[in-house]
XYZ file of N, CA and C in Angstrom:
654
model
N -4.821 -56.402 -42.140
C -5.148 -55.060 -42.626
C -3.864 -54.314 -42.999
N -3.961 -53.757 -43.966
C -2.612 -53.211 -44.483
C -2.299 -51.949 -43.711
N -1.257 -51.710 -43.638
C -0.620 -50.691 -42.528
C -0.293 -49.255 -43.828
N -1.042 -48.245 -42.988
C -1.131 -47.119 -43.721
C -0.187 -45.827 -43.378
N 0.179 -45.310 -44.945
C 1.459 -44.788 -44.576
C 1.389 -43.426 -43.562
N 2.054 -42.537 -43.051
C 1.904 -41.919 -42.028
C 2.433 -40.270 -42.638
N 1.169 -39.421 -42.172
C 1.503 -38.384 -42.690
C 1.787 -37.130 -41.624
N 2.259 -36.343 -41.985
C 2.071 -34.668 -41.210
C 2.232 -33.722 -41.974
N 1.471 -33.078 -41.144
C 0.929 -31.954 -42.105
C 1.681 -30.507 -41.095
N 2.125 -29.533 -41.836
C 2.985 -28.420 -41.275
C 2.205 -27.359 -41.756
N 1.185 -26.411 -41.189
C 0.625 -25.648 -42.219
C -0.271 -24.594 -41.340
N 0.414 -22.893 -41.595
C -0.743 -22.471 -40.697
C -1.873 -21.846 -40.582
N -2.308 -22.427 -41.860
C -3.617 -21.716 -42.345
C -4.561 -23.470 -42.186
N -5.641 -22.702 -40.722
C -6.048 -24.145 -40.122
C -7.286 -24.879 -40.785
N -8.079 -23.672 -41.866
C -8.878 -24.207 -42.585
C -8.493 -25.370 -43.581
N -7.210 -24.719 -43.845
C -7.041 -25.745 -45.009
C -6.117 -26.968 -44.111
N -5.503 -26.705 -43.154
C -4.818 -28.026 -43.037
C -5.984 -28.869 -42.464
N -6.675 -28.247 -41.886
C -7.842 -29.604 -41.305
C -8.806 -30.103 -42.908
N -9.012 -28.987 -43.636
C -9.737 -29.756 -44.783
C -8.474 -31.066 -45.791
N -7.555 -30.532 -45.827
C -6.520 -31.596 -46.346
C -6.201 -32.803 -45.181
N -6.217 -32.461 -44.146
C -6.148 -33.803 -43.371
C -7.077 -34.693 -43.845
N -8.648 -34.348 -43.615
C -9.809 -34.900 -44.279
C -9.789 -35.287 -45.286
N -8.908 -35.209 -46.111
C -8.618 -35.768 -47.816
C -7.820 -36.699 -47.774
N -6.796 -36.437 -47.271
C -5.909 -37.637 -47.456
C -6.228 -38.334 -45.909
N -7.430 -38.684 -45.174
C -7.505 -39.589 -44.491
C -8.381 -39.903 -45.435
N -9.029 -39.625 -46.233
C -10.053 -40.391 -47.504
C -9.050 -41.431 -47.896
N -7.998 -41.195 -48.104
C -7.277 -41.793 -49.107
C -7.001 -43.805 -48.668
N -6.833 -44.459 -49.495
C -7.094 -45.833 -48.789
C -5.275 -46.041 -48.410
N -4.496 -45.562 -48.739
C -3.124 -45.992 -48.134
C -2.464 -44.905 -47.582
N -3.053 -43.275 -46.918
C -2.772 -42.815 -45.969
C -3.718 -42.340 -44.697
N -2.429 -41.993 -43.452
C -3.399 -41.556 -42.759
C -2.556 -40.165 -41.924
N -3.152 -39.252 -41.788
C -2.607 -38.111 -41.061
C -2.606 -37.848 -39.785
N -0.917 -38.229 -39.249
C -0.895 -38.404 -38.021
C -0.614 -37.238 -36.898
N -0.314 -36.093 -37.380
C -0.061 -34.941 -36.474
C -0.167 -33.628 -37.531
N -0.323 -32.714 -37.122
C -0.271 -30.768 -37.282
C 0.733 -30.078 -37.383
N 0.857 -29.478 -37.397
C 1.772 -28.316 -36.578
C 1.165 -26.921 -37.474
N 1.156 -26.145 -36.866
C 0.826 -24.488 -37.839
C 2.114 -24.235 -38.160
N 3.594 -24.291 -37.677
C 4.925 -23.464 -38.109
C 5.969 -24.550 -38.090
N 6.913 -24.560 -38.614
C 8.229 -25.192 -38.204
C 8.805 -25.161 -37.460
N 9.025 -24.321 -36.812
C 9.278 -24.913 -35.353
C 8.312 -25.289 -34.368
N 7.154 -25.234 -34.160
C 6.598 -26.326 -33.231
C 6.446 -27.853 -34.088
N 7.063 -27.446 -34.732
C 7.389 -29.288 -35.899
C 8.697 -29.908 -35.090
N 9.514 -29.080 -35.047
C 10.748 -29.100 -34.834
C 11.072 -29.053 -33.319
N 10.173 -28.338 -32.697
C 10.553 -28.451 -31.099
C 9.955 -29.981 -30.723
N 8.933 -30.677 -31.628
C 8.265 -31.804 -31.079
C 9.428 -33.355 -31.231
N 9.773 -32.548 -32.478
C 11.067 -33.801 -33.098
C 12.193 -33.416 -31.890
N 12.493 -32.527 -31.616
C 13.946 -32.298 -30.681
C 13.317 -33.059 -29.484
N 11.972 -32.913 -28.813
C 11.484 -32.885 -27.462
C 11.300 -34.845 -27.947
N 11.412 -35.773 -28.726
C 11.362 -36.983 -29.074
C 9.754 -37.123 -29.120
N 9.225 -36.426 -29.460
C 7.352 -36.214 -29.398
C 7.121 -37.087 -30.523
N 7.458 -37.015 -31.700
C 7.972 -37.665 -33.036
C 9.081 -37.982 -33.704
N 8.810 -39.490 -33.555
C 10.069 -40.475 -34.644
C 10.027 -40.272 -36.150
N 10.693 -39.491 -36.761
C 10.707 -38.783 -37.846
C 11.227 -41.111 -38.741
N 11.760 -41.396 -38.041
C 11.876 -42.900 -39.147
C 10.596 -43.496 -39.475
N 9.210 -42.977 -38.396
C 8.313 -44.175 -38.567
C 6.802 -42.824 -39.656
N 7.242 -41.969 -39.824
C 6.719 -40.517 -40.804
C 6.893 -40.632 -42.180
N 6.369 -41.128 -43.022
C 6.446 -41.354 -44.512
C 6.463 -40.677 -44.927
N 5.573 -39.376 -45.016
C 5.810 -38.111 -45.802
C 5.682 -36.616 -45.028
N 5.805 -35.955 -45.161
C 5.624 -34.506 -44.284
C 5.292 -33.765 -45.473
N 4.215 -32.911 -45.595
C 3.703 -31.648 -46.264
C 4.025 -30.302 -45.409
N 4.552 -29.811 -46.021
C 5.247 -28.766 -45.873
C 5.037 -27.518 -46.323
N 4.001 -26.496 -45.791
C 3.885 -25.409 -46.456
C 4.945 -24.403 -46.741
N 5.363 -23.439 -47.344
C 6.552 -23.124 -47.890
C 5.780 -21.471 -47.010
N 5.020 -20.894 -47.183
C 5.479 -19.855 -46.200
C 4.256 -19.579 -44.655
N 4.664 -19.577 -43.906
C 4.550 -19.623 -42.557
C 5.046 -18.289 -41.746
N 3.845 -18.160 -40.600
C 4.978 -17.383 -39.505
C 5.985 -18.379 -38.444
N 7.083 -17.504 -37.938
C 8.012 -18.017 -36.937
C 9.242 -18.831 -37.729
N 8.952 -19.586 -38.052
C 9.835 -20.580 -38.656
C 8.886 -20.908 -40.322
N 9.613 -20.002 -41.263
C 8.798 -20.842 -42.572
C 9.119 -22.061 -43.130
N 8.811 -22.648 -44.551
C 8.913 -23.941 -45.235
C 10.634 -24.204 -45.610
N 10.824 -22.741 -46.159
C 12.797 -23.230 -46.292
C 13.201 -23.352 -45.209
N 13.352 -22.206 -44.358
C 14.063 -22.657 -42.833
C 14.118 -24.245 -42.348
N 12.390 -24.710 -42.613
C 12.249 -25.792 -41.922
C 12.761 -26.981 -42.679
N 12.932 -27.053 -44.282
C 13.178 -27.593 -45.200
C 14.933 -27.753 -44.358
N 15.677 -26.590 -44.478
C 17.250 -26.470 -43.976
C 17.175 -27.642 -43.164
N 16.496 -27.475 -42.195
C 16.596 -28.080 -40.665
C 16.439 -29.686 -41.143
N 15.711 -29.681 -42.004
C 15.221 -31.019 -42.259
C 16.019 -31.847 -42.902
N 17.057 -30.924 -44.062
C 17.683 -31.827 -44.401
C 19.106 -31.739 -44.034
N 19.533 -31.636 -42.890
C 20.948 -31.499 -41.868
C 20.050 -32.431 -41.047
N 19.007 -32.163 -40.204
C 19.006 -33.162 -39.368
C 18.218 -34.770 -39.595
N 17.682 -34.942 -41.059
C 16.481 -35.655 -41.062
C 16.494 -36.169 -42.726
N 17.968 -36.237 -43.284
C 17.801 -35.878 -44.850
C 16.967 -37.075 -45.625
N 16.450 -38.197 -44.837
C 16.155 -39.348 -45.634
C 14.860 -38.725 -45.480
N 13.890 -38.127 -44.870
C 12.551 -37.644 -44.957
C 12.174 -37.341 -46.260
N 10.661 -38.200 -46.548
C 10.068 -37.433 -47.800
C 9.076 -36.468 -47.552
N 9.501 -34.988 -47.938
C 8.843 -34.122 -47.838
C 8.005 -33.475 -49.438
N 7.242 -33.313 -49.303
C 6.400 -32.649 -50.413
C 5.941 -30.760 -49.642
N 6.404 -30.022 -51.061
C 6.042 -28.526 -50.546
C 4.928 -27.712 -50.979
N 4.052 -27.430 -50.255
C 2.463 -26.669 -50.349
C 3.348 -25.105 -50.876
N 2.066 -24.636 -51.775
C 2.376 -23.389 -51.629
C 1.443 -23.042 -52.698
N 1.071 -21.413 -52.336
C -0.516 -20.809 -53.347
C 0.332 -20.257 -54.274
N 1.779 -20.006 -54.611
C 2.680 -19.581 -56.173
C 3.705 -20.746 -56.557
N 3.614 -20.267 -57.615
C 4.735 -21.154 -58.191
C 5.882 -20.431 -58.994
N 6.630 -19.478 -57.798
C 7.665 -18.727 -57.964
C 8.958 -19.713 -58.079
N 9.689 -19.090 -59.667
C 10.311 -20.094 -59.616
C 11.854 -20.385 -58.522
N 12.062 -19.271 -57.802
C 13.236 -19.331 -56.782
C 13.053 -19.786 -55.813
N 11.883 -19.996 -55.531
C 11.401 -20.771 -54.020
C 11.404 -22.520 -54.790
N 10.609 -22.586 -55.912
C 10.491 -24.098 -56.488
C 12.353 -24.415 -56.185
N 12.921 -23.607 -56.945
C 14.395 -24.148 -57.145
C 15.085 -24.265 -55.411
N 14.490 -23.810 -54.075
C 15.314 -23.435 -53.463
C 15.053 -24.810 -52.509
N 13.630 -25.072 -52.421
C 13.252 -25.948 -51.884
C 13.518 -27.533 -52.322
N 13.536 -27.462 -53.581
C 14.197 -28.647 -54.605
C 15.762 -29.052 -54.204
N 15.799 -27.585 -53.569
C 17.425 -28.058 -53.557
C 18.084 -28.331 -51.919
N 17.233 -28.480 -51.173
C 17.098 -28.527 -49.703
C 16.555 -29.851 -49.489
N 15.944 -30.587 -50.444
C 15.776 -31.926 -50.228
C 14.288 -32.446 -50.736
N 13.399 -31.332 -50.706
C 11.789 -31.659 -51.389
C 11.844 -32.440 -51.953
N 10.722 -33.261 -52.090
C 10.577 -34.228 -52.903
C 9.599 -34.008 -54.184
N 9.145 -32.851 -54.037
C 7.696 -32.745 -54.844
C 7.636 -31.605 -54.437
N 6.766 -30.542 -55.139
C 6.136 -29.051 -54.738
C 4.293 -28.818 -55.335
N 3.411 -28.493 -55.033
C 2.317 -28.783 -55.128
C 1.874 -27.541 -54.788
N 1.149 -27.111 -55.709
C 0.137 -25.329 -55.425
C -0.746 -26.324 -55.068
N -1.718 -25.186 -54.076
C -2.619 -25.902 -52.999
C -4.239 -25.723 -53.672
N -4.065 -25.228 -54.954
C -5.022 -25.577 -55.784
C -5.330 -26.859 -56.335
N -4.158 -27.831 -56.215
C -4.483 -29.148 -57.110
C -5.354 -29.473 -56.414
N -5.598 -30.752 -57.871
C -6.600 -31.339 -57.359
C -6.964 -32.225 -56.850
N -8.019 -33.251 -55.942
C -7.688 -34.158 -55.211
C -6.642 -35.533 -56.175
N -7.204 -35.555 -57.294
C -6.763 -36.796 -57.947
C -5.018 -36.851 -58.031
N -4.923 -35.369 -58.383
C -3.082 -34.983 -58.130
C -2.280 -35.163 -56.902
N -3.126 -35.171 -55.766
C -2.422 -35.012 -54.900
C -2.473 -36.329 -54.440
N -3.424 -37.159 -54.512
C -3.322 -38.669 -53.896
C -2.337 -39.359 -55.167
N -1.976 -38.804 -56.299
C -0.835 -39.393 -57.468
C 0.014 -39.482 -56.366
N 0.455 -37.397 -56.052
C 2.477 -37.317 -55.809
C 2.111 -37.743 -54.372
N 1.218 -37.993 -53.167
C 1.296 -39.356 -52.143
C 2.226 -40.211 -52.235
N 0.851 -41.307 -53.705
C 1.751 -42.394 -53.826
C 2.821 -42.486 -54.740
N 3.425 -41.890 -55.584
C 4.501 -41.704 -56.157
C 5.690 -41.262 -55.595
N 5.591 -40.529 -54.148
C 6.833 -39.966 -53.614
C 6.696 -40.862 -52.927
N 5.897 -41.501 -52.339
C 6.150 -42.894 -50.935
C 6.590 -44.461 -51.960
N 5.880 -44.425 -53.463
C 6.991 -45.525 -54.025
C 8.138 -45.449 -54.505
N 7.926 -43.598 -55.157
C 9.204 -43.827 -56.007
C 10.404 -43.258 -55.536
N 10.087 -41.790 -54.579
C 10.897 -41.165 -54.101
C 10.844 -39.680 -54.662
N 10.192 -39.129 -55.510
C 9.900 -37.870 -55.806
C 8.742 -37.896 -56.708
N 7.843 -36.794 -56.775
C 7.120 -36.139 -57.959
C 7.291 -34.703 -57.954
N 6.986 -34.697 -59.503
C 7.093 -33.432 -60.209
C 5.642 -33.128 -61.129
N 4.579 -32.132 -60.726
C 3.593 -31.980 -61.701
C 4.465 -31.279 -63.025
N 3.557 -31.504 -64.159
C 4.353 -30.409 -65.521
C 4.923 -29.075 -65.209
N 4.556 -28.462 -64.308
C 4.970 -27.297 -64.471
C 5.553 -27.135 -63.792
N 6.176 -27.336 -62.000
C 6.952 -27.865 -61.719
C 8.262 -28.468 -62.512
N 8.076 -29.450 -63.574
C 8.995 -30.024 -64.120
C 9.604 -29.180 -65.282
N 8.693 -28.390 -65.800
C 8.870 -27.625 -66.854
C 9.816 -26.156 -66.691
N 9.820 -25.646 -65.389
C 10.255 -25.085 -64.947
C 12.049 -25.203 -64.542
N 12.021 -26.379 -64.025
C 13.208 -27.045 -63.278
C 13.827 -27.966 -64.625
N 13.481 -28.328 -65.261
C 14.118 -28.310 -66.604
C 14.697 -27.584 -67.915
N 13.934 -26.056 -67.528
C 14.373 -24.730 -68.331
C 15.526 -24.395 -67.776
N 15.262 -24.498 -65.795
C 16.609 -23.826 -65.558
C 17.825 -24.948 -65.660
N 17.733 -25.999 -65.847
C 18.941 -27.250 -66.289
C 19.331 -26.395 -67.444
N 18.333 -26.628 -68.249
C 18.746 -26.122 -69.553
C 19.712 -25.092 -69.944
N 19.117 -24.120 -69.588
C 20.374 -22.293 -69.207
C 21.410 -22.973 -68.242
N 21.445 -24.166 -67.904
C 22.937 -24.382 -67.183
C 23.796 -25.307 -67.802
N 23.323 -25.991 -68.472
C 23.721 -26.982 -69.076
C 23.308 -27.260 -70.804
N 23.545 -26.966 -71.795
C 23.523 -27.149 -73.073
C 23.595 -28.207 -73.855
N 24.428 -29.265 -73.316
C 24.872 -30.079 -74.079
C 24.894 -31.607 -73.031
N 24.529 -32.484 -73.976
C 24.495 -33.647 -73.254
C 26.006 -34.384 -73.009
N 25.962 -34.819 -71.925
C 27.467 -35.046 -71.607
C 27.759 -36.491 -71.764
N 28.733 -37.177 -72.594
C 29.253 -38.525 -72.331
C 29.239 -39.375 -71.020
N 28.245 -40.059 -70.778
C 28.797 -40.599 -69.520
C 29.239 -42.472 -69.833
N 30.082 -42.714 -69.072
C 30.061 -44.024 -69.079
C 29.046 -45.278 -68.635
N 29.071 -46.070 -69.422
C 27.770 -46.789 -68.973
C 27.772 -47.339 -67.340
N 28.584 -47.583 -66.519
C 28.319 -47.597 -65.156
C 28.010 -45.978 -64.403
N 27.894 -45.199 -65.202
C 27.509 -43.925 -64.532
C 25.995 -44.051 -65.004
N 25.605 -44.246 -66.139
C 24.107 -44.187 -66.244
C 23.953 -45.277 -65.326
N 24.011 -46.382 -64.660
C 23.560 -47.261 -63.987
C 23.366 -46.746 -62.922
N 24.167 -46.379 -62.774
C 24.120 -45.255 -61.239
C 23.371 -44.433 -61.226
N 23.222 -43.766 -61.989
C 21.837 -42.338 -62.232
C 20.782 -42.855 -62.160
N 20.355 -43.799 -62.865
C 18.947 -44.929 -62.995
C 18.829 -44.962 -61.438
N 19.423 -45.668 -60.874
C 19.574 -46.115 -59.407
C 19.055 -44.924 -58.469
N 19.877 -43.845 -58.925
C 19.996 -42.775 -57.803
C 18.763 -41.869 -58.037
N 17.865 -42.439 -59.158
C 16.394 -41.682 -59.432
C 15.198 -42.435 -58.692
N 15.462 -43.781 -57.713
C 14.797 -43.955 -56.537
C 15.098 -43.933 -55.608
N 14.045 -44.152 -54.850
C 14.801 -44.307 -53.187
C 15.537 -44.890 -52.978
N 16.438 -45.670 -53.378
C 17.385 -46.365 -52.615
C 18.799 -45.599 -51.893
N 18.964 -46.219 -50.901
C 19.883 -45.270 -50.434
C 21.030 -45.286 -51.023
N 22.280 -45.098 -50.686
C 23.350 -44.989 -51.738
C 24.133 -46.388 -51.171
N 24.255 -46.852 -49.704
C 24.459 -48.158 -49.369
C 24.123 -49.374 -50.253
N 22.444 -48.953 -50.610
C 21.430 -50.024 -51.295
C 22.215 -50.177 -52.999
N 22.416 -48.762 -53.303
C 22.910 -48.785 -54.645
C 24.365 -49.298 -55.066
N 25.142 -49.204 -53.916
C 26.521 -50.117 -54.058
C 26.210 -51.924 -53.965
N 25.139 -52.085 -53.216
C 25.405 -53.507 -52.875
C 24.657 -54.160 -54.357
N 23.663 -53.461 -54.844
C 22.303 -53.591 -56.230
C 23.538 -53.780 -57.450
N 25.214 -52.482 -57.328
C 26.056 -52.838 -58.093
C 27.030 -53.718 -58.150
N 27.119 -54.268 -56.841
C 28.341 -54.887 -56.346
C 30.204 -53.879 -55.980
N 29.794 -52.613 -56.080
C 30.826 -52.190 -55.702
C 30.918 -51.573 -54.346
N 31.830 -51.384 -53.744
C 31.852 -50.318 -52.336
C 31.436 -49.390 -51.981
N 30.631 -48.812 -51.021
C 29.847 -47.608 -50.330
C 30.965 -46.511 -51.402
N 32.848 -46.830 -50.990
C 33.432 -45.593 -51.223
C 33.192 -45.253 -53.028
N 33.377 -46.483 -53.486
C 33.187 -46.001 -55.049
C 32.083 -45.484 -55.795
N 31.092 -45.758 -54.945
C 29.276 -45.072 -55.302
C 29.808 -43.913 -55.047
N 30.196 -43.819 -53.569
C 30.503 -42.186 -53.476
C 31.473 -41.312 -54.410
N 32.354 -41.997 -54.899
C 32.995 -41.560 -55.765
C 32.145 -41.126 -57.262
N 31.723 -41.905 -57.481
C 30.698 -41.922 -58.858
C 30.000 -40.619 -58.445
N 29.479 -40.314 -57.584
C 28.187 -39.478 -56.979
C 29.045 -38.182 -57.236
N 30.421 -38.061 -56.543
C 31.268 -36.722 -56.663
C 31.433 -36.431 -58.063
N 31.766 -37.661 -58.829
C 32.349 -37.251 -59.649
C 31.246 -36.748 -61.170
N 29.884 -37.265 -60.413
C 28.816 -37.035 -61.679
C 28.590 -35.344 -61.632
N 28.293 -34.920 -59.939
C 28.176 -33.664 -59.181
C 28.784 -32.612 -59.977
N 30.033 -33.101 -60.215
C 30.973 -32.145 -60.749
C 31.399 -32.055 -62.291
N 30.729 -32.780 -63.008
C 30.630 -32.932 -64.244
C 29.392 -32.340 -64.512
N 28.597 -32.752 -64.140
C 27.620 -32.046 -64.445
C 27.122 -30.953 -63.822
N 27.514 -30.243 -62.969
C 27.767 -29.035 -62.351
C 26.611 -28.659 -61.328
N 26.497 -29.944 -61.041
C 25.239 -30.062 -59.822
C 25.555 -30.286 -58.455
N 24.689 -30.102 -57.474
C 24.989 -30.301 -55.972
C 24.397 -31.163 -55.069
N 23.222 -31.747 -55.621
C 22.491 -33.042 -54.944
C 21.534 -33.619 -55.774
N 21.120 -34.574 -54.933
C 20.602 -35.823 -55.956
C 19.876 -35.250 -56.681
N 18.380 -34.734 -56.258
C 17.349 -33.540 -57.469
C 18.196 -33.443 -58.448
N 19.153 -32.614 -58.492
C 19.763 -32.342 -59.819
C 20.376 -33.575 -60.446
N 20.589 -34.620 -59.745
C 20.935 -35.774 -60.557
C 19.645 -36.226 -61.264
N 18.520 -36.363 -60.544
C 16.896 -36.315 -61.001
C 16.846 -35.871 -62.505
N 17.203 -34.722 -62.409
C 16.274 -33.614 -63.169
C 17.481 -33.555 -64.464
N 18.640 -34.073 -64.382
C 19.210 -34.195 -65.553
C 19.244 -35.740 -66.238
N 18.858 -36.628 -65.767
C 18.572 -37.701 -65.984
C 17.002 -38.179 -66.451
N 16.137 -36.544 -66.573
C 14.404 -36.608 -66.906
C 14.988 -35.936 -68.259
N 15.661 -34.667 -67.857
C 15.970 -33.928 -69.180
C 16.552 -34.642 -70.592
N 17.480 -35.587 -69.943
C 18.042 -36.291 -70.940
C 17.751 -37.693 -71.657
N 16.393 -37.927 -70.441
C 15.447 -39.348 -71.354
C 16.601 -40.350 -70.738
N 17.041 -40.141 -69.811
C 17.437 -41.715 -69.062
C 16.765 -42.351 -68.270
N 16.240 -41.693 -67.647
C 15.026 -42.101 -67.124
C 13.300 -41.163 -67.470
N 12.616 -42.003 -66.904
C 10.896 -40.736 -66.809
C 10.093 -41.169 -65.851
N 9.207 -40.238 -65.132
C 8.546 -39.683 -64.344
C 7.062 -40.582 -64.326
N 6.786 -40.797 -65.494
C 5.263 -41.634 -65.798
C 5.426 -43.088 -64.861
């Protein structure tokens, strides 16, 4: 029997997290393994070893909460937990929260209007590929590339190899050994794309590598 991926749900509006549990336990390759209403009783359970955040495939993440909200918990998550795939709930699609959470490590952002068929997509698309983006979402986070960036930049062809690479999960270990060069020179590549292209983490390596048709999302 195939082993089903493992979810939690962070959310403190209990109608809907128990009706979304019920959905994606519909689903044939997940199953929803814990609650929480706030981020920090997420977070006191992970400190207290209640949950092994390595054996957690995805975490849904509502973006506002009492006590501890979705950025706070997003922060926490990616200082203490950065390989986690998180996807972010939320009833707007303001674009400073999309950008803030994108940039804290999200993998995906999702108004809690979609629909079932959307949401069992960015599931399995963030557990194969490592992120989703619905259109508007993407449309958004590609306007603001845009007002930052104008012009497409020369890169060398072992830097697009690297970008390709660094638009899945693989870790950056995985992506030196896939090139044959050293942990330090990936890292080097990684600084040196960062700063050329005037970005600060991978997302933005993402999202200029969708903008520019080096890679796509389909």
């Amino acid at each position: 029997m195939k082993t089903k991926n493992k979810v939690i749900i962070i959310d403190d509006h209990l109608l809907f997290s128990q009706s979304l549990k019920f959905l994606i336990n519909s689903f044939e390759d997940f199953i929803v393994v814990n609650n929480f209403e706030n981020g920090k009783d997420f977070i006191d359970s992970v400190v207290a070893n209640k949950i092994n955040l390595d054996e957690i495939d995805i975490i849904l993440l509502d973006v506002n909460m009492p006590i501890l909200d979705g950025l706070k918990t997003m922060e926490w998550i990616k200082i203490n937990h950065e390989s986690s795939k998180v996807i972010a709930l939320s009833v707007n699609d303001d674009e400073e929260t999309i950008i803030k959470m994108m940039k804290n490590g999200a993998k995906g952002y999702l108004l809690k209007d979609t629909s079932p068929q959307i949401f069992e997509e960015a599931l399995n698309t963030v557990s194969d590929k490592g992120f989703f983006f619905t259109e508007l979402v993407s449309g958004l986070l590609i306007n603001r590339l845009d007002n930052n960036k104008n012009i497409r930049l020369e890169l060398k062809d072992k830097e697009i190899i690297f970008i390709k690479h660094a638009c899945t999960e693989k870790t950056y270990k995985e992506i030196a050994d896939e090139m044959c060069l050293s942990p330090k020179t990936i890292d080097g590549y990684r600084e040196n794309l960062f700063s050329k292209l005037e970005i600060r983490t991978r997302i933005g390596l993402v999202l200029y590598a969708i903008k520019n048709k080096i890679v796509n999302i389909e």
